[in-house]
PDB file of C-alpha atoms in Angstrom:
ATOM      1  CA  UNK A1102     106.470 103.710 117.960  1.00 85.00           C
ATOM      2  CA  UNK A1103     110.194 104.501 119.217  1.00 91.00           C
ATOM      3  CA  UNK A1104     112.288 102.017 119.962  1.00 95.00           C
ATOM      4  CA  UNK A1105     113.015 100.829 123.766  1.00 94.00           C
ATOM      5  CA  UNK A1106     116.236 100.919 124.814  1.00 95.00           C
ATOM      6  CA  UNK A1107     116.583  97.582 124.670  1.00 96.00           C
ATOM      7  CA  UNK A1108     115.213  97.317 121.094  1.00 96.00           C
ATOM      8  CA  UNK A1109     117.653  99.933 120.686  1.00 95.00           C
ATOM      9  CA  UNK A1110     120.566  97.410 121.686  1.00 96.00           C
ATOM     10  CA  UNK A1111     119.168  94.629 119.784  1.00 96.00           C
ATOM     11  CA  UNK A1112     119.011  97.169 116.206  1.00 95.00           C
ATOM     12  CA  UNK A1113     123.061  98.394 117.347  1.00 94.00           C
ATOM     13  CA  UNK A1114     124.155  94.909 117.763  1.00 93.00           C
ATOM     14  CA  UNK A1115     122.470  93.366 114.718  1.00 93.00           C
ATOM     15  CA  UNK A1116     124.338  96.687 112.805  1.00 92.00           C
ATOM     16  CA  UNK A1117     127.917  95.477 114.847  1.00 88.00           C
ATOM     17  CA  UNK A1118     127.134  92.027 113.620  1.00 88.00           C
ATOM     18  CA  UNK A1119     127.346  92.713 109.656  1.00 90.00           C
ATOM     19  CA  UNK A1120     130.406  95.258 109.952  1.00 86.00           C
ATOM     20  CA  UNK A1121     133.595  94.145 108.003  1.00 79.00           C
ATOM     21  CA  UNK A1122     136.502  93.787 110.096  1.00 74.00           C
ATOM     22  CA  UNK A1123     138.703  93.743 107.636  1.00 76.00           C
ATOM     23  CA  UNK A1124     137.712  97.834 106.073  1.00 77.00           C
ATOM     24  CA  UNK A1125     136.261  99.141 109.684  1.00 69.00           C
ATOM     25  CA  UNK A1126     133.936 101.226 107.934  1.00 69.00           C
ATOM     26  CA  UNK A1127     129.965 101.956 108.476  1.00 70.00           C
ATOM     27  CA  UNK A1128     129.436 101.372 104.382  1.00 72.00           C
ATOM     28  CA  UNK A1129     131.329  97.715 104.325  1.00 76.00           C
ATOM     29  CA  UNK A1130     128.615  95.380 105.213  1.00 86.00           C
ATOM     30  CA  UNK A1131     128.843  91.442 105.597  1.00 88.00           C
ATOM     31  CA  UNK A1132     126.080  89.135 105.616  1.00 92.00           C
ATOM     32  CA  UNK A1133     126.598  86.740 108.964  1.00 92.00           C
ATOM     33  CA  UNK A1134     126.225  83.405 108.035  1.00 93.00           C
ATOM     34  CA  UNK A1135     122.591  81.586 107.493  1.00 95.00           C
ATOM     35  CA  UNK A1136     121.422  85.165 107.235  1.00 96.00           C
ATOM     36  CA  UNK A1137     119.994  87.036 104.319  1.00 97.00           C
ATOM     37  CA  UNK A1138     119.644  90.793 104.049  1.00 97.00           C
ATOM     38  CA  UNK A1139     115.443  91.897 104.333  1.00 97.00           C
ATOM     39  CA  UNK A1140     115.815  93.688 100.768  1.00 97.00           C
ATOM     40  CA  UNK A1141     115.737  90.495  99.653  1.00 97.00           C
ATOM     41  CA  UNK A1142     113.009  88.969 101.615  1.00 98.00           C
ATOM     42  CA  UNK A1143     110.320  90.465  99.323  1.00 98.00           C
ATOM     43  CA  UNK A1144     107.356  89.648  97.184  1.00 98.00           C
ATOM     44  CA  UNK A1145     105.381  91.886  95.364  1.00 98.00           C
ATOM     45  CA  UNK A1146     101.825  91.698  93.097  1.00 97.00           C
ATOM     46  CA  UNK A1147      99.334  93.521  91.648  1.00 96.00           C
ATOM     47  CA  UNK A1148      95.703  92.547  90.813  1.00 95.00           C
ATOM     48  CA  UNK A1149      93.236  94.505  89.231  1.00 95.00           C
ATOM     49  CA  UNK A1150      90.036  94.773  91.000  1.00 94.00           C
ATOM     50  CA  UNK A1151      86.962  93.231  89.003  1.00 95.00           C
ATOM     51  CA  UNK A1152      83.658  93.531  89.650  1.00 94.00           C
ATOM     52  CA  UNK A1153      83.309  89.897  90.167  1.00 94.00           C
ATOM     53  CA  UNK A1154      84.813  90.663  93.679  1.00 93.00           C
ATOM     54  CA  UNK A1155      82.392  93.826  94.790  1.00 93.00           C
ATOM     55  CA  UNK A1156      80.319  93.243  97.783  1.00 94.00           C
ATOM     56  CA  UNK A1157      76.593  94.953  98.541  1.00 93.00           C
ATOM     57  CA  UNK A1158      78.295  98.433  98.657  1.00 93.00           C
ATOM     58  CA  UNK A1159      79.565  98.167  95.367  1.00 91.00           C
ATOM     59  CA  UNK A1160      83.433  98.422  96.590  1.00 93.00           C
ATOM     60  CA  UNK A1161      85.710  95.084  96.515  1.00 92.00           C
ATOM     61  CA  UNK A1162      84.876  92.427  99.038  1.00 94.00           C
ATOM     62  CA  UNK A1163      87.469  92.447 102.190  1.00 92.00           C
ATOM     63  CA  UNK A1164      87.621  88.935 102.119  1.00 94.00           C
ATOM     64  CA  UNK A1165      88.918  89.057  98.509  1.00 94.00           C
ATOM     65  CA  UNK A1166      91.709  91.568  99.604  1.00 96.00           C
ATOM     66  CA  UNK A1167      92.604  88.988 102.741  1.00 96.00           C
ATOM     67  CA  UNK A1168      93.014  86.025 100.662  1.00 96.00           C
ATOM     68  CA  UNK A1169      95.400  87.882  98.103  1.00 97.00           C
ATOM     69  CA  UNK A1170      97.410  89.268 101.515  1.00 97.00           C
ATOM     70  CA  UNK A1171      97.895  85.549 102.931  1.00 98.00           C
ATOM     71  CA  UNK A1172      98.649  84.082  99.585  1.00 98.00           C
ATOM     72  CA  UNK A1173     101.674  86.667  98.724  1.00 98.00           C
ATOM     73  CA  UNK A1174     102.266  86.385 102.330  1.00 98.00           C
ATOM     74  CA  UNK A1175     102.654  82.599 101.895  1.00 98.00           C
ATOM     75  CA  UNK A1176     104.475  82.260  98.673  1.00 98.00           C
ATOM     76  CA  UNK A1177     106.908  85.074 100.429  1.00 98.00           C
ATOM     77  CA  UNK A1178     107.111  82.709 103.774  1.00 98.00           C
ATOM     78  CA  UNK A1179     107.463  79.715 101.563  1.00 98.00           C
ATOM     79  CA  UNK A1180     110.337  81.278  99.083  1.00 97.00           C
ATOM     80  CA  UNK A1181     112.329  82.431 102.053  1.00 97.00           C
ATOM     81  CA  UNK A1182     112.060  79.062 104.066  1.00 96.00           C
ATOM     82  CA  UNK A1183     112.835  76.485 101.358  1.00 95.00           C
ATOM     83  CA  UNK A1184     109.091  74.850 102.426  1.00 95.00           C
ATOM     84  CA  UNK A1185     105.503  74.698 102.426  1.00 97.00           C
ATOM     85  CA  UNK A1186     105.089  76.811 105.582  1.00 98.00           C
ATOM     86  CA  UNK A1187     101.817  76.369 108.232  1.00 97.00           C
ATOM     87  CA  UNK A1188      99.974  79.428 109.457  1.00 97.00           C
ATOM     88  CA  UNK A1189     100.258  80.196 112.894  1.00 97.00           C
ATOM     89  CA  UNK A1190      98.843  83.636 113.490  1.00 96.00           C
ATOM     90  CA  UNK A1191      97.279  86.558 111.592  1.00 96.00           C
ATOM     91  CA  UNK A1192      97.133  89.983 113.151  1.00 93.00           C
ATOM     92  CA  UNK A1193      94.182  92.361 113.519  1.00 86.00           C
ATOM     93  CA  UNK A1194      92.949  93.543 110.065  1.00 89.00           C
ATOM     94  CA  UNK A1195      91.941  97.282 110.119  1.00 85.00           C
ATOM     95  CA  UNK A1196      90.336  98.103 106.716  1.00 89.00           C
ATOM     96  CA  UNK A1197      92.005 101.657 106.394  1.00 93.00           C
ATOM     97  CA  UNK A1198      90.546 102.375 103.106  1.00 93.00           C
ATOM     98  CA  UNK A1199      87.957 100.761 100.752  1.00 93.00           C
ATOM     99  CA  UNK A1200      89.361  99.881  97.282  1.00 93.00           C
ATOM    100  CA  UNK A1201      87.086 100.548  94.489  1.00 91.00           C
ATOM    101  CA  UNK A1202      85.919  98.307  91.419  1.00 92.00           C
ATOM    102  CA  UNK A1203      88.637  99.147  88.349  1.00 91.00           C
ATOM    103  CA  UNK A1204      91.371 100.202  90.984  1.00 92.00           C
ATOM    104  CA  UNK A1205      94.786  98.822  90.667  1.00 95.00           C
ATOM    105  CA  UNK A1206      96.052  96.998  93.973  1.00 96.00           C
ATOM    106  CA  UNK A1207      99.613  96.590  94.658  1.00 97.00           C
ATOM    107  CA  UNK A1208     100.666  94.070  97.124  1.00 98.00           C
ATOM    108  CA  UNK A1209     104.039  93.866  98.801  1.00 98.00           C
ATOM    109  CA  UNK A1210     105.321  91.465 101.118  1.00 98.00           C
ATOM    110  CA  UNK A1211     108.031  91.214 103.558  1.00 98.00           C
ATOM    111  CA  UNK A1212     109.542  89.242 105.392  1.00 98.00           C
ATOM    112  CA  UNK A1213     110.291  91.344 108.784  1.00 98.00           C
ATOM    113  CA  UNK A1214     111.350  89.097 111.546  1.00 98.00           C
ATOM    114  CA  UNK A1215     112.469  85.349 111.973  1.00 98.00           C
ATOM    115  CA  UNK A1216     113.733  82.983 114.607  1.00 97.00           C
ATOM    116  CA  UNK A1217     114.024  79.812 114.866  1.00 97.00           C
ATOM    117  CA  UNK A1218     111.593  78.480 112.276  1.00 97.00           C
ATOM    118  CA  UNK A1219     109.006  81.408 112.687  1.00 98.00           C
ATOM    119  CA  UNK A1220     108.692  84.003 109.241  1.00 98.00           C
ATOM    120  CA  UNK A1221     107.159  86.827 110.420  1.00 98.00           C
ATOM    121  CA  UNK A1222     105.640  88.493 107.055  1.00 98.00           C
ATOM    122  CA  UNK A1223     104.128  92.207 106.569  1.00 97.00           C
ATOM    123  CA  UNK A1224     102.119  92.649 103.618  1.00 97.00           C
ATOM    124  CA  UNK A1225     101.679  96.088 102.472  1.00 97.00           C
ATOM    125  CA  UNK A1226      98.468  96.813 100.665  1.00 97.00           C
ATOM    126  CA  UNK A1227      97.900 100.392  98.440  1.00 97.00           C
ATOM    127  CA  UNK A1228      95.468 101.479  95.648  1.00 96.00           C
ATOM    128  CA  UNK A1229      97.715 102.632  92.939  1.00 92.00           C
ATOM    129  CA  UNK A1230      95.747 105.629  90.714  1.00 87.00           C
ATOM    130  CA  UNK A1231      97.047 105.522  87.325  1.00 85.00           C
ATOM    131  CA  UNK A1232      95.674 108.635  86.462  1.00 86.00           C
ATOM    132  CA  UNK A1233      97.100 110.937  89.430  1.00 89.00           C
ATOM    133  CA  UNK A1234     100.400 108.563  89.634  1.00 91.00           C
ATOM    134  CA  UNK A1235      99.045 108.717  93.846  1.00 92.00           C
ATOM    135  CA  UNK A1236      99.503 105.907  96.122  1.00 94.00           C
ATOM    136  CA  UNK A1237      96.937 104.985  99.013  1.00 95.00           C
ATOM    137  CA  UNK A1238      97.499 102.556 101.964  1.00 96.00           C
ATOM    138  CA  UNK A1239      94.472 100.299 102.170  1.00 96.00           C
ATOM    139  CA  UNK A1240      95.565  97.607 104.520  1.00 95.00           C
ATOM    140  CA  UNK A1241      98.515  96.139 106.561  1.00 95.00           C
ATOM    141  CA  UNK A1242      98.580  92.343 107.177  1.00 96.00           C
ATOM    142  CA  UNK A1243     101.043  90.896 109.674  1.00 97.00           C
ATOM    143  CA  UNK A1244     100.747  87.022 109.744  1.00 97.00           C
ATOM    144  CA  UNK A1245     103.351  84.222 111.221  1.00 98.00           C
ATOM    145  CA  UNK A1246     104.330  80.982 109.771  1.00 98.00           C
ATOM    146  CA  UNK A1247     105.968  78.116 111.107  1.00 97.00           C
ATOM    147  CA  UNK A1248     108.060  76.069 108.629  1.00 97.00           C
ATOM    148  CA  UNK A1249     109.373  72.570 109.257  1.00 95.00           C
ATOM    149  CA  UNK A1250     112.794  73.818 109.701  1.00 95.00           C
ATOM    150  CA  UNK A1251     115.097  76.680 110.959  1.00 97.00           C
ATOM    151  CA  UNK A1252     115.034  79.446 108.921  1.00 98.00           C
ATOM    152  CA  UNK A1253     117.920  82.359 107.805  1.00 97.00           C
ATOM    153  CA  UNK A1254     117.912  85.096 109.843  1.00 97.00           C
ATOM    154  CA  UNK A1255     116.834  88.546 108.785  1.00 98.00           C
ATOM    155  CA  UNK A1256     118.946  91.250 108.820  1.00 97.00           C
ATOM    156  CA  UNK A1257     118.184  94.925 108.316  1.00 96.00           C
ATOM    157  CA  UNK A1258     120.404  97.501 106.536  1.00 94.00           C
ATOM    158  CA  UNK A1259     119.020 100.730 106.661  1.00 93.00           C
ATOM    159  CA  UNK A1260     116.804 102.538 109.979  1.00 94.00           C
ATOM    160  CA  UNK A1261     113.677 101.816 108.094  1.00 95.00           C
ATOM    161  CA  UNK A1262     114.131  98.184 107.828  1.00 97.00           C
ATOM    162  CA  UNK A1263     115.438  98.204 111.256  1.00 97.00           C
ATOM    163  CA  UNK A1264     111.559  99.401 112.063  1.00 97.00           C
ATOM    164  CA  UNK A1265     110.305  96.755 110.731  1.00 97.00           C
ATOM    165  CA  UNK A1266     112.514  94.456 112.072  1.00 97.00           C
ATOM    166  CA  UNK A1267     111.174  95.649 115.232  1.00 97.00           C
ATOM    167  CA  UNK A1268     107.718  96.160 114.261  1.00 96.00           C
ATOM    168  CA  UNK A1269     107.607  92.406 112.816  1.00 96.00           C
ATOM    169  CA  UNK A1270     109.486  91.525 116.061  1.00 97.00           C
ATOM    170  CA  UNK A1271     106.730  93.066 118.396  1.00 96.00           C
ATOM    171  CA  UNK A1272     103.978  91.438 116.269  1.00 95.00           C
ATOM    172  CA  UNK A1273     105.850  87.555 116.593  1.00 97.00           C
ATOM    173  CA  UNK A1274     105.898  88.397 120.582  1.00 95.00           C
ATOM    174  CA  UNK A1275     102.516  89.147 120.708  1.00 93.00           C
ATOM    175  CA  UNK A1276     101.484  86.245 118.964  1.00 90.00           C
ATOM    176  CA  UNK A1277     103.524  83.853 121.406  1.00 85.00           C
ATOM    177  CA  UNK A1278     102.408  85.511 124.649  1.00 85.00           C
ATOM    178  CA  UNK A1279      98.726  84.884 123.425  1.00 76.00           C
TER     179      UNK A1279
END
């Protein structure tokens, strides 16, 4: 989805924010304080998919694939916050795609939003086939944590983390409003 205009705003002045004023140029980049930049806000696995995880159609069980989403989704939330974090909310799972017995699964997690002591965390979730090199998006989880404490700010560099900034920033609101 396109950003409002005043998610718009919020993307410019984040971009303002990390300009150095001492070079005045768009590829000079400073980190604001208690911030750290989203590239390195991420976690990533990979588990291969045994049968001891199939369910009665003979594909991997989607609870098997949720618990390995929240637990890189944790570890991520609890790397970036310095604690054990709580869980506060997870998103709507849509099963996009069923993953197969043998297939490779590659997790990634990010960290897409924070404020205050809320991690908002994305986890990615693809079937990777060795064979045709071809990646295929199975699931996207979106969950919030709470830590005990304030958390670093995350900052995006490029217009694709700014979407996710946003996205992740939608998804936090969401949860708060319900």
């Amino acid at each position: 989805v396109a950003p409002t205009n005043e998610e718009q705003k919020i993307i410019h002045d984040l971009f303002l924010n990390t300009l150095d004023a001492n070079t005045v140029s768009f590829r000079s980049r400073v980190l604001p304080p208690n911030s750290v930049w989203m590239e390195d806000a991420k976690l990533k696995g990979l588990e291969i998919c045994h049968p001891q995880q199939r369910n009665i159609f003979n594909r991997i069980f989607g609870g098997f694939l949720m618990r390995k989403a929240y637990e890189l989704g944790w570890a991520n939330a609890c790397s970036f916050g310095g604690c054990r974090p709580s869980l506060v909310a997870v998103d709507d799972i849509l099963f996009q795609k069923p993953v197969e017995i043998g297939s490779l699964l590659m997790l990634s997690s990010q960290v897409c939003y924070t404020q205050g002591k809320y991690i908002q965390v994305r986890v990615h979730s693809e079937v990777f086939d060795p064979l045709t090199r071809q990646h295929s998006t199975t699931n996207i989880f979106h969950y919030t944590f709470a830590s005990d404490r304030d958390v670093p700010s995350v900052i995006p560099q490029t217009y694709g983390e700014s979407m996710l900034y946003l996205d992740g920033k939608r998804h936090f609101n969401q949860t708060l409003e319900s």
